[in-house]
Coordinates of C-alpha atoms and ligand atoms in Angstrom, one line a residue:
M18 CA 110.4 125.4 101.6
T19 CA 113.2 122.9 101.2
R20 CA 116.3 123.7 103.3
I21 CA 118.6 122.1 100.8
T22 CA 120.9 124.8 99.5
E23 CA 122.0 125.3 96.0
S24 CA 125.5 124.2 96.7
E25 CA 124.4 121.0 98.3
S26 CA 122.2 120.2 95.3
A27 CA 125.0 121.1 92.9
Y28 CA 127.4 118.8 94.8
D29 CA 124.9 116.0 94.7
R30 CA 124.4 116.4 90.9
H31 CA 128.2 116.5 90.5
R32 CA 128.8 113.3 92.4
L33 CA 125.9 111.5 90.8
G34 CA 127.4 112.3 87.4
Q35 CA 130.7 110.9 88.7
W36 CA 128.9 107.6 89.6
L37 CA 127.7 107.4 86.0
T38 CA 131.2 107.7 84.7
G39 CA 132.6 105.1 87.1
E40 CA 134.2 107.7 89.3
A41 CA 132.0 107.2 92.4
R42 CA 131.3 104.1 94.5
A43 CA 128.0 102.9 95.9
E44 CA 128.4 99.6 97.7
G45 CA 125.2 98.5 99.4
V46 CA 123.0 100.7 97.2
G47 CA 120.8 99.1 94.6
R48 CA 121.8 100.0 91.0
R49 CA 118.2 100.8 90.4
D50 CA 118.2 103.3 93.2
M51 CA 121.2 105.0 91.8
V52 CA 119.6 105.2 88.4
R53 CA 116.4 106.6 90.0
L54 CA 118.5 109.4 91.6
L55 CA 120.2 110.1 88.2
A56 CA 116.9 110.4 86.5
A57 CA 115.6 112.7 89.1
A58 CA 118.6 114.9 88.9
G59 CA 118.0 115.1 85.1
I60 CA 121.4 113.5 84.5
V61 CA 119.7 110.7 82.6
S62 CA 116.2 111.2 81.2
A63 CA 114.7 107.8 82.1
V64 CA 115.9 104.5 83.5
P65 CA 118.0 103.3 80.6
V66 CA 118.0 99.7 79.5
A67 CA 121.8 99.5 79.3
L68 CA 123.6 101.9 81.3
S69 CA 127.4 101.9 81.3
A70 CA 127.6 102.6 85.0
P71 CA 129.4 100.4 87.6
T72 CA 127.2 97.8 89.1
A73 CA 126.5 98.8 92.7
G74 CA 126.3 95.9 95.1
A75 CA 122.6 96.0 95.8
A76 CA 121.4 95.6 99.4
S77 CA 121.0 91.9 99.8
A78 CA 117.7 90.5 100.7
G79 CA 118.5 88.2 103.6
S80 CA 116.2 85.3 104.3
A81 CA 116.0 86.0 108.1
A82 CA 113.8 89.0 109.0
R83 CA 114.8 90.9 112.2
P84 CA 113.6 89.0 115.3
V85 CA 110.8 90.8 117.2
R86 CA 112.1 92.1 120.5
A87 CA 110.6 94.0 123.4
A88 CA 110.8 97.8 122.8
G89 CA 114.0 99.2 124.1
A90 CA 115.5 95.7 124.5
G91 CA 118.9 96.5 122.9
I92 CA 119.5 99.6 125.0
V93 CA 121.8 99.2 128.1
K94 CA 120.9 102.1 130.3
P95 CA 117.7 102.2 132.4
L96 CA 114.7 103.6 130.6
P97 CA 112.2 104.6 133.3
P98 CA 108.8 105.4 131.8
E99 CA 108.8 108.9 133.4
L100 CA 111.8 109.8 131.3
F101 CA 111.4 107.8 128.1
T102 CA 108.8 106.7 125.5
L103 CA 110.0 103.5 123.7
H104 CA 109.7 103.0 120.0
G105 CA 111.2 99.6 118.9
T106 CA 115.0 99.8 119.2
N107 CA 114.8 103.5 120.2
A108 CA 114.0 105.5 123.3
E109 CA 112.6 109.0 123.1
T110 CA 113.1 111.5 125.9
R111 CA 109.9 112.9 127.3
F112 CA 110.2 116.6 126.6
E113 CA 108.7 117.5 129.9
A114 CA 111.4 115.6 131.6
L115 CA 113.9 118.2 130.4
A116 CA 112.3 120.8 132.7
G117 CA 114.9 121.6 135.3
T118 CA 117.8 120.2 133.3
G119 CA 120.4 122.7 132.0
L120 CA 122.0 123.4 128.7
T121 CA 123.3 119.8 128.6
T122 CA 121.1 116.8 128.8
P123 CA 122.1 114.3 131.4
V124 CA 122.9 110.8 130.0
S125 CA 120.0 109.4 132.1
H126 CA 117.6 111.5 130.0
F127 CA 119.4 111.4 126.6
F128 CA 117.4 109.8 123.8
V129 CA 118.8 106.7 122.1
R130 CA 118.4 106.0 118.4
N131 CA 119.7 102.6 117.5
H132 CA 119.2 100.8 114.2
T133 CA 119.9 97.5 116.0
T134 CA 121.3 97.1 119.5
T135 CA 124.0 98.7 121.6
P136 CA 127.2 96.7 121.1
R137 CA 129.6 96.1 124.0
I138 CA 133.0 97.1 122.9
D139 CA 136.3 96.5 124.7
A140 CA 138.2 99.8 124.7
A141 CA 141.6 98.2 125.4
S142 CA 141.5 96.2 122.1
W143 CA 139.5 98.8 120.1
K144 CA 141.2 100.5 117.2
L145 CA 139.9 103.0 114.7
R146 CA 141.0 102.1 111.1
I147 CA 141.4 104.9 108.6
W148 CA 141.8 103.6 105.1
G149 CA 141.1 104.3 101.4
D150 CA 142.7 105.8 98.4
G151 CA 142.3 109.3 99.8
L152 CA 145.3 108.6 102.1
T153 CA 148.8 109.2 100.8
G154 CA 150.5 106.3 102.7
G155 CA 148.0 103.5 103.2
A156 CA 145.8 102.5 106.1
R157 CA 146.4 103.7 109.7
Q158 CA 145.1 102.6 113.0
F159 CA 144.5 104.7 116.1
T160 CA 144.1 103.3 119.6
L161 CA 141.9 105.2 122.1
A162 CA 145.1 106.3 123.9
E163 CA 146.5 107.7 120.7
L164 CA 143.2 109.7 120.1
R165 CA 143.3 110.9 123.6
S166 CA 146.9 112.1 123.1
L167 CA 145.8 114.5 120.3
P168 CA 144.8 118.1 121.3
P169 CA 141.4 117.7 122.9
V170 CA 138.4 119.9 121.9
T171 CA 135.2 120.3 123.9
R172 CA 132.1 121.4 122.2
T173 CA 128.5 121.8 123.4
A174 CA 126.2 120.5 120.7
F175 CA 122.9 118.7 120.2
V176 CA 122.4 115.5 118.4
E177 CA 118.9 115.5 116.9
C178 CA 117.4 112.8 114.7
A179 CA 116.3 114.0 111.2
G180 CA 112.9 112.5 112.1
N181 CA 112.4 114.3 115.3
A182 CA 108.8 115.5 115.6
R183 CA 107.8 113.3 112.7
N184 CA 104.6 112.2 114.4
Y185 CA 103.2 115.8 113.9
F186 CA 103.0 115.3 110.2
K187 CA 100.3 112.8 111.0
T188 CA 98.6 114.4 114.0
Q189 CA 98.7 118.1 112.9
Q190 CA 98.8 117.9 109.1
N191 CA 97.0 114.6 108.5
Q192 CA 99.9 113.3 106.3
P193 CA 100.9 109.7 106.7
V194 CA 104.7 109.3 106.8
A195 CA 107.0 106.3 107.3
G196 CA 109.3 105.9 110.2
T197 CA 109.6 106.0 114.0
P198 CA 106.7 108.3 115.3
W199 CA 108.9 110.6 117.3
G200 CA 107.4 113.5 119.3
T201 CA 109.9 116.3 120.0
G202 CA 112.2 114.2 122.2
A203 CA 114.6 112.8 119.6
I204 CA 117.2 115.4 120.7
G205 CA 119.7 115.9 123.4
A206 CA 122.6 118.3 123.9
A207 CA 125.9 117.5 125.6
H208 CA 129.4 118.6 126.2
W209 CA 131.4 116.4 123.9
R210 CA 135.2 116.1 124.2
G211 CA 137.4 114.4 121.7
A212 CA 139.9 114.8 118.9
R213 CA 139.3 116.8 115.8
L214 CA 138.6 114.5 112.8
S215 CA 140.8 116.9 110.8
D216 CA 143.8 116.2 113.1
V217 CA 143.3 112.5 112.8
L218 CA 142.9 112.6 109.0
R219 CA 146.0 114.7 108.6
R220 CA 148.0 112.4 110.8
A221 CA 146.8 109.5 108.7
G222 CA 148.2 111.2 105.6
L223 CA 145.2 112.9 104.0
S224 CA 145.6 113.3 100.2
T225 CA 144.6 116.7 98.6
R226 CA 142.5 114.6 96.2
A227 CA 140.2 113.2 99.0
V228 CA 136.5 114.2 98.5
D229 CA 134.5 112.1 100.8
V230 CA 134.9 110.2 104.1
M231 CA 132.6 107.3 105.2
P232 CA 132.5 106.6 108.9
R233 CA 131.1 103.2 109.8
G234 CA 129.7 101.8 113.1
L235 CA 130.6 98.5 114.8
D236 CA 127.0 97.7 115.6
D237 CA 125.2 94.8 113.8
E238 CA 124.2 95.0 110.2
Y239 CA 120.9 96.7 109.7
V240 CA 118.2 94.3 108.5
T241 CA 114.7 95.6 107.9
S242 CA 111.6 93.7 109.1
N243 CA 111.1 92.5 105.5
G244 CA 114.7 91.0 105.5
T245 CA 116.6 93.6 103.4
N246 CA 120.2 93.8 104.7
Y247 CA 121.7 97.3 104.4
G248 CA 124.9 96.4 106.0
R249 CA 126.6 98.3 108.9
V250 CA 125.4 101.8 109.6
R251 CA 127.5 104.2 107.5
R252 CA 127.0 107.5 105.8
P253 CA 129.4 109.5 103.6
M254 CA 130.3 113.1 104.4
P255 CA 132.1 115.6 102.2
I256 CA 135.6 116.3 103.2
S257 CA 134.7 120.0 103.7
K258 CA 132.5 119.1 106.7
A259 CA 135.0 116.4 107.9
L260 CA 137.7 119.1 108.1
D261 CA 135.5 121.8 109.5
D262 CA 134.1 121.0 113.0
V263 CA 133.7 117.2 113.3
L264 CA 134.9 115.5 116.5
L265 CA 135.9 112.0 117.3
A266 CA 134.2 112.2 120.7
Y267 CA 135.3 109.9 123.6
E268 CA 133.6 111.9 126.4
M269 CA 130.0 113.0 127.0
N270 CA 129.3 115.5 129.8
G271 CA 132.7 114.9 131.4
A272 CA 132.7 111.1 131.5
P273 CA 133.6 108.4 129.0
L274 CA 130.9 107.9 126.4
P275 CA 128.2 105.5 127.7
P276 CA 127.6 102.3 125.8
D277 CA 124.4 103.5 124.2
H278 CA 125.9 106.7 122.9
G279 CA 128.8 105.2 121.1
F280 CA 131.5 104.0 123.5
P281 CA 134.4 104.1 123.1
V282 CA 134.3 106.7 120.2
R283 CA 131.6 108.3 118.1
L284 CA 131.6 111.0 115.5
L285 CA 130.0 114.3 116.4
A286 CA 128.9 116.3 113.4
P287 CA 127.6 119.5 114.9
S288 CA 124.3 120.9 113.5
W289 CA 123.9 118.0 111.0
V290 CA 121.1 115.4 111.2
G291 CA 121.8 112.8 113.9
I292 CA 122.7 110.0 111.4
S293 CA 125.9 111.9 110.6
S294 CA 127.2 111.3 114.1
I295 CA 128.1 107.7 113.7
K296 CA 128.3 105.8 117.0
W297 CA 130.7 102.9 117.9
L298 CA 133.1 104.0 115.2
G299 CA 135.1 101.2 113.7
D300 CA 136.6 102.6 110.5
I301 CA 136.5 105.6 108.3
E302 CA 137.1 105.3 104.5
V303 CA 138.7 108.3 102.9
S304 CA 138.0 108.4 99.2
T305 CA 139.1 110.3 96.1
V306 CA 135.8 109.4 94.5
P307 CA 132.3 110.2 95.9
L308 CA 130.8 107.5 98.1
Y309 CA 127.2 106.4 98.5
S310 CA 125.4 104.3 101.1
P311 CA 121.7 103.6 101.7
W312 CA 121.9 106.4 104.3
N313 CA 122.4 109.1 101.7
T314 CA 120.3 107.5 98.9
D315 CA 117.2 105.6 100.2
F316 CA 117.2 107.4 103.6
Y317 CA 117.8 110.9 104.6
R318 CA 116.7 112.7 101.5
L319 CA 113.4 114.4 101.0
Y320 CA 110.9 112.6 98.8
G321 CA 107.4 113.7 98.0
D322 CA 105.3 115.9 95.7
A323 CA 107.2 119.1 96.5
Y324 CA 110.6 117.6 95.7
P325 CA 112.3 116.4 92.5
S326 CA 110.7 113.1 91.7
E327 CA 113.8 111.3 93.0
G328 CA 114.4 113.2 96.1
S329 CA 116.4 116.2 97.4
A330 CA 120.1 116.3 98.0
P331 CA 121.2 114.3 101.1
L332 CA 120.1 116.0 104.3
T333 CA 122.8 117.9 106.1
R334 CA 121.8 120.6 108.6
Q335 CA 119.0 120.2 111.1
T336 CA 116.2 122.8 111.3
L337 CA 114.5 125.2 113.8
K338 CA 112.1 124.1 116.5
S339 CA 110.5 125.0 119.8
A340 CA 108.5 123.0 122.3
F341 CA 106.8 123.3 125.8
E342 CA 108.2 121.3 128.6
L343 CA 104.8 120.0 129.3
P344 CA 103.2 116.6 128.8
W345 CA 100.8 116.3 125.9
N346 CA 97.2 116.8 127.3
A347 CA 98.6 118.3 130.5
R348 CA 95.9 119.4 132.9
L349 CA 96.3 123.0 134.2
S350 CA 93.9 124.6 136.8
A351 CA 92.0 127.7 135.8
H352 CA 92.5 131.1 137.6
T353 CA 96.0 130.0 138.6
R354 CA 99.2 131.7 137.4
H355 CA 101.3 129.0 135.7
R356 CA 104.8 129.5 134.5
L357 CA 105.0 127.8 131.1
T358 CA 108.6 126.8 130.2
G359 CA 110.1 125.5 127.0
R360 CA 113.1 125.3 124.8
A361 CA 113.9 126.4 121.3
W362 CA 116.8 125.4 119.1
S363 CA 118.2 126.0 115.6
A364 CA 121.0 124.5 113.6
D365 CA 121.4 127.6 111.5
G366 CA 121.8 130.4 114.0
A367 CA 121.1 131.6 117.5
V368 CA 117.4 131.7 118.6
T369 CA 116.6 135.3 119.0
R370 CA 112.9 135.3 119.7
V371 CA 110.2 133.0 121.0
E372 CA 106.5 133.9 120.8
V373 CA 103.8 132.1 122.6
S374 CA 100.0 131.8 121.9
T375 CA 97.7 130.5 124.6
D376 CA 94.5 131.0 122.4
G377 CA 95.3 128.6 119.5
G378 CA 97.2 131.2 117.5
A379 CA 94.8 134.2 117.7
S380 CA 97.3 136.4 119.7
W381 CA 101.0 136.1 120.5
R382 CA 103.2 137.3 123.4
R383 CA 106.9 137.3 123.6
A384 CA 108.5 134.7 125.9
R385 CA 111.4 135.6 128.2
L386 CA 114.6 134.0 126.9
H387 CA 116.9 132.6 129.7
D388 CA 120.0 131.8 127.6
T389 CA 122.0 133.8 125.1
G390 CA 121.1 132.0 121.9
R391 CA 123.8 129.9 120.3
R392 CA 123.7 127.9 117.1
G393 CA 123.3 124.2 117.8
S394 CA 122.4 124.7 121.5
W395 CA 119.2 125.1 123.6
T396 CA 117.6 128.4 124.4
R397 CA 115.3 128.0 127.4
W398 CA 112.3 130.3 127.7
S399 CA 109.3 130.9 129.9
I400 CA 106.1 132.9 130.0
P401 CA 103.4 133.2 132.6
W402 CA 99.8 132.2 131.9
T403 CA 96.6 132.4 133.9
P404 CA 94.0 130.5 132.1
R405 CA 90.4 131.7 132.6
K406 CA 88.1 129.4 130.7
P407 CA 88.0 125.7 131.6
G408 CA 88.1 123.2 128.7
P409 CA 90.5 122.2 126.0
A410 CA 93.1 124.7 124.9
E411 CA 96.0 124.8 122.5
L412 CA 99.4 126.3 123.4
L413 CA 101.7 127.3 120.5
S414 CA 105.3 128.5 120.5
R415 CA 107.1 130.0 117.5
A416 CA 110.8 130.5 117.4
T417 CA 112.9 132.9 115.2
D418 CA 116.7 132.5 114.7
S419 CA 119.4 135.0 113.8
T420 CA 119.2 134.1 110.1
G421 CA 115.7 135.6 110.2
R422 CA 113.9 132.3 109.9
T423 CA 110.7 131.8 111.9
Q424 CA 108.9 128.5 112.3
P425 CA 106.2 128.1 109.7
E426 CA 102.6 127.1 110.3
T427 CA 103.0 123.9 108.4
T428 CA 106.0 121.8 107.1
V429 CA 106.0 120.8 103.5
P430 CA 105.5 117.1 103.7
N431 CA 108.1 114.5 102.7
T432 CA 107.4 110.7 102.6
Q433 CA 109.8 109.8 105.3
G434 CA 108.8 112.6 107.7
Y435 CA 112.1 114.4 108.1
L436 CA 112.9 117.9 109.3
F437 CA 109.5 118.8 110.8
D438 CA 109.8 122.5 111.8
A439 CA 106.2 123.8 112.0
V440 CA 104.7 125.4 115.0
L441 CA 103.3 122.7 117.3
R442 CA 99.8 122.9 118.6
H443 CA 100.2 121.6 122.1
A444 CA 96.9 120.3 123.5
V445 CA 96.1 120.9 127.2
T446 CA 93.0 120.9 129.3
V447 CA 92.2 123.7 131.6
E448 CA 90.4 122.4 134.7
A449 CA 87.8 124.4 136.7
Ligands
MTE24 N1 125.6 105.1 114.6 C1 125.5 103.8 114.5 N2 126.6 103.1 114.4 N3 124.3 103.1 114.6 C2 123.1 103.8 114.7 O1 122.1 103.2 114.8 N4 122.0 106.0 114.8 C3 122.2 107.4 114.3 C4 123.4 108.1 114.9 N5 124.6 107.2 114.8 C5 123.2 105.2 114.7 C6 124.4 105.8 114.7 C7 121.1 108.2 114.5 S1 119.8 108.0 113.3 C8 121.0 109.2 115.4 S2 119.7 110.3 115.5 C9 122.1 109.3 116.4 O2 123.1 108.3 116.2 C10 121.5 109.1 117.8 O3 122.5 109.3 118.8 P1 122.2 108.9 120.3 O4 121.6 107.5 120.3 O5 123.5 109.0 121.0 O6 121.2 109.8 120.9

């Protein structure tokens, strides 16, 4: 059901307990929200009247609500309608536009998820500041040239929004959820090149007592439509992940990062929900006490009937999905042999099998896989289909990965519509 592991939950309980005893910091998170999380975790039994916890700087309610702008207005690159669907500050890749692209998604096709607008940053004067009590010798700054002089690493990985496919909670499961109504196109895969975050942290003088890092973007502060100011986009990450496989990426598909994807440097946290891959990196706090931000308290946890009353542990890994490279409601002629193509992907293991149903789930056939599956990368697949009966039809695809997981028929709902992984029922029309 939930994909939050025992160890993630245990870590969350541990760090919440530390907040209570003054050993964790939560700037920008309302004190009430922290207490809510504590109550949920069973660390306090109810919202206490006088709690001897540090006062978190609550998100401030600014007077000015976010100005209304044309959809996609804050994005720099062209957003032709045949490649993108616009949702406010974001641009979703049309999944059918991936047909014919390879294992990496060209920048021209890559989705953009911006809380505000793409900032224009001067690389020559840009510096990354690493600071916090988790360093042994005080703050350090790195120029782009210094990062480029460290041993480079290239990694192929997808960035996928935690809310990818959120809209299907509503259309397939009749469950209203909050947030951008993404179809399946809030994902893209690229070759990322950069320095290892672990190399940079060690050069900055990482203390053995450090437990969390908090990367923060240089884009504008995030102010909701009702005027709540959450500050700059930032989300803490345990030091274990930071030292594992995280990159400070300065290239995407062999060229400098484009403005919309984090120029000059972004974090790349393979397999984790897209919010972990902070763009336009400005600073990273390294802390000996656990850190909180609205992006691991209010957002990016699972809330709802199936979860502890105050939410799951913060989301980490993405999930398992598959989709057809076909427009929704595509029209296909009857008595013609069509080659249906699609993609499957998993953050946990290699995709090992994709099955397809062309009769609404009554019978299944195995699709041909065109790539050797790899965790965190696409597996392309195809299957022939000669429809006989004109009229509406539903195409289904169902992926299995090397951990033995298969996409379920439904996803257990959560109020913010994260981690949809159910089999999609793709509507098409067969024409006589
Ligand atoms: N980093 C900053 N600074 N600001 C943002 O708005 N959005 C996050 C993440 N990093 C975001 C950010 C989210 S929610 C996602 S899914 C990915 O960036 C999207 O990356 P992309 O726009 O390069 O596709």
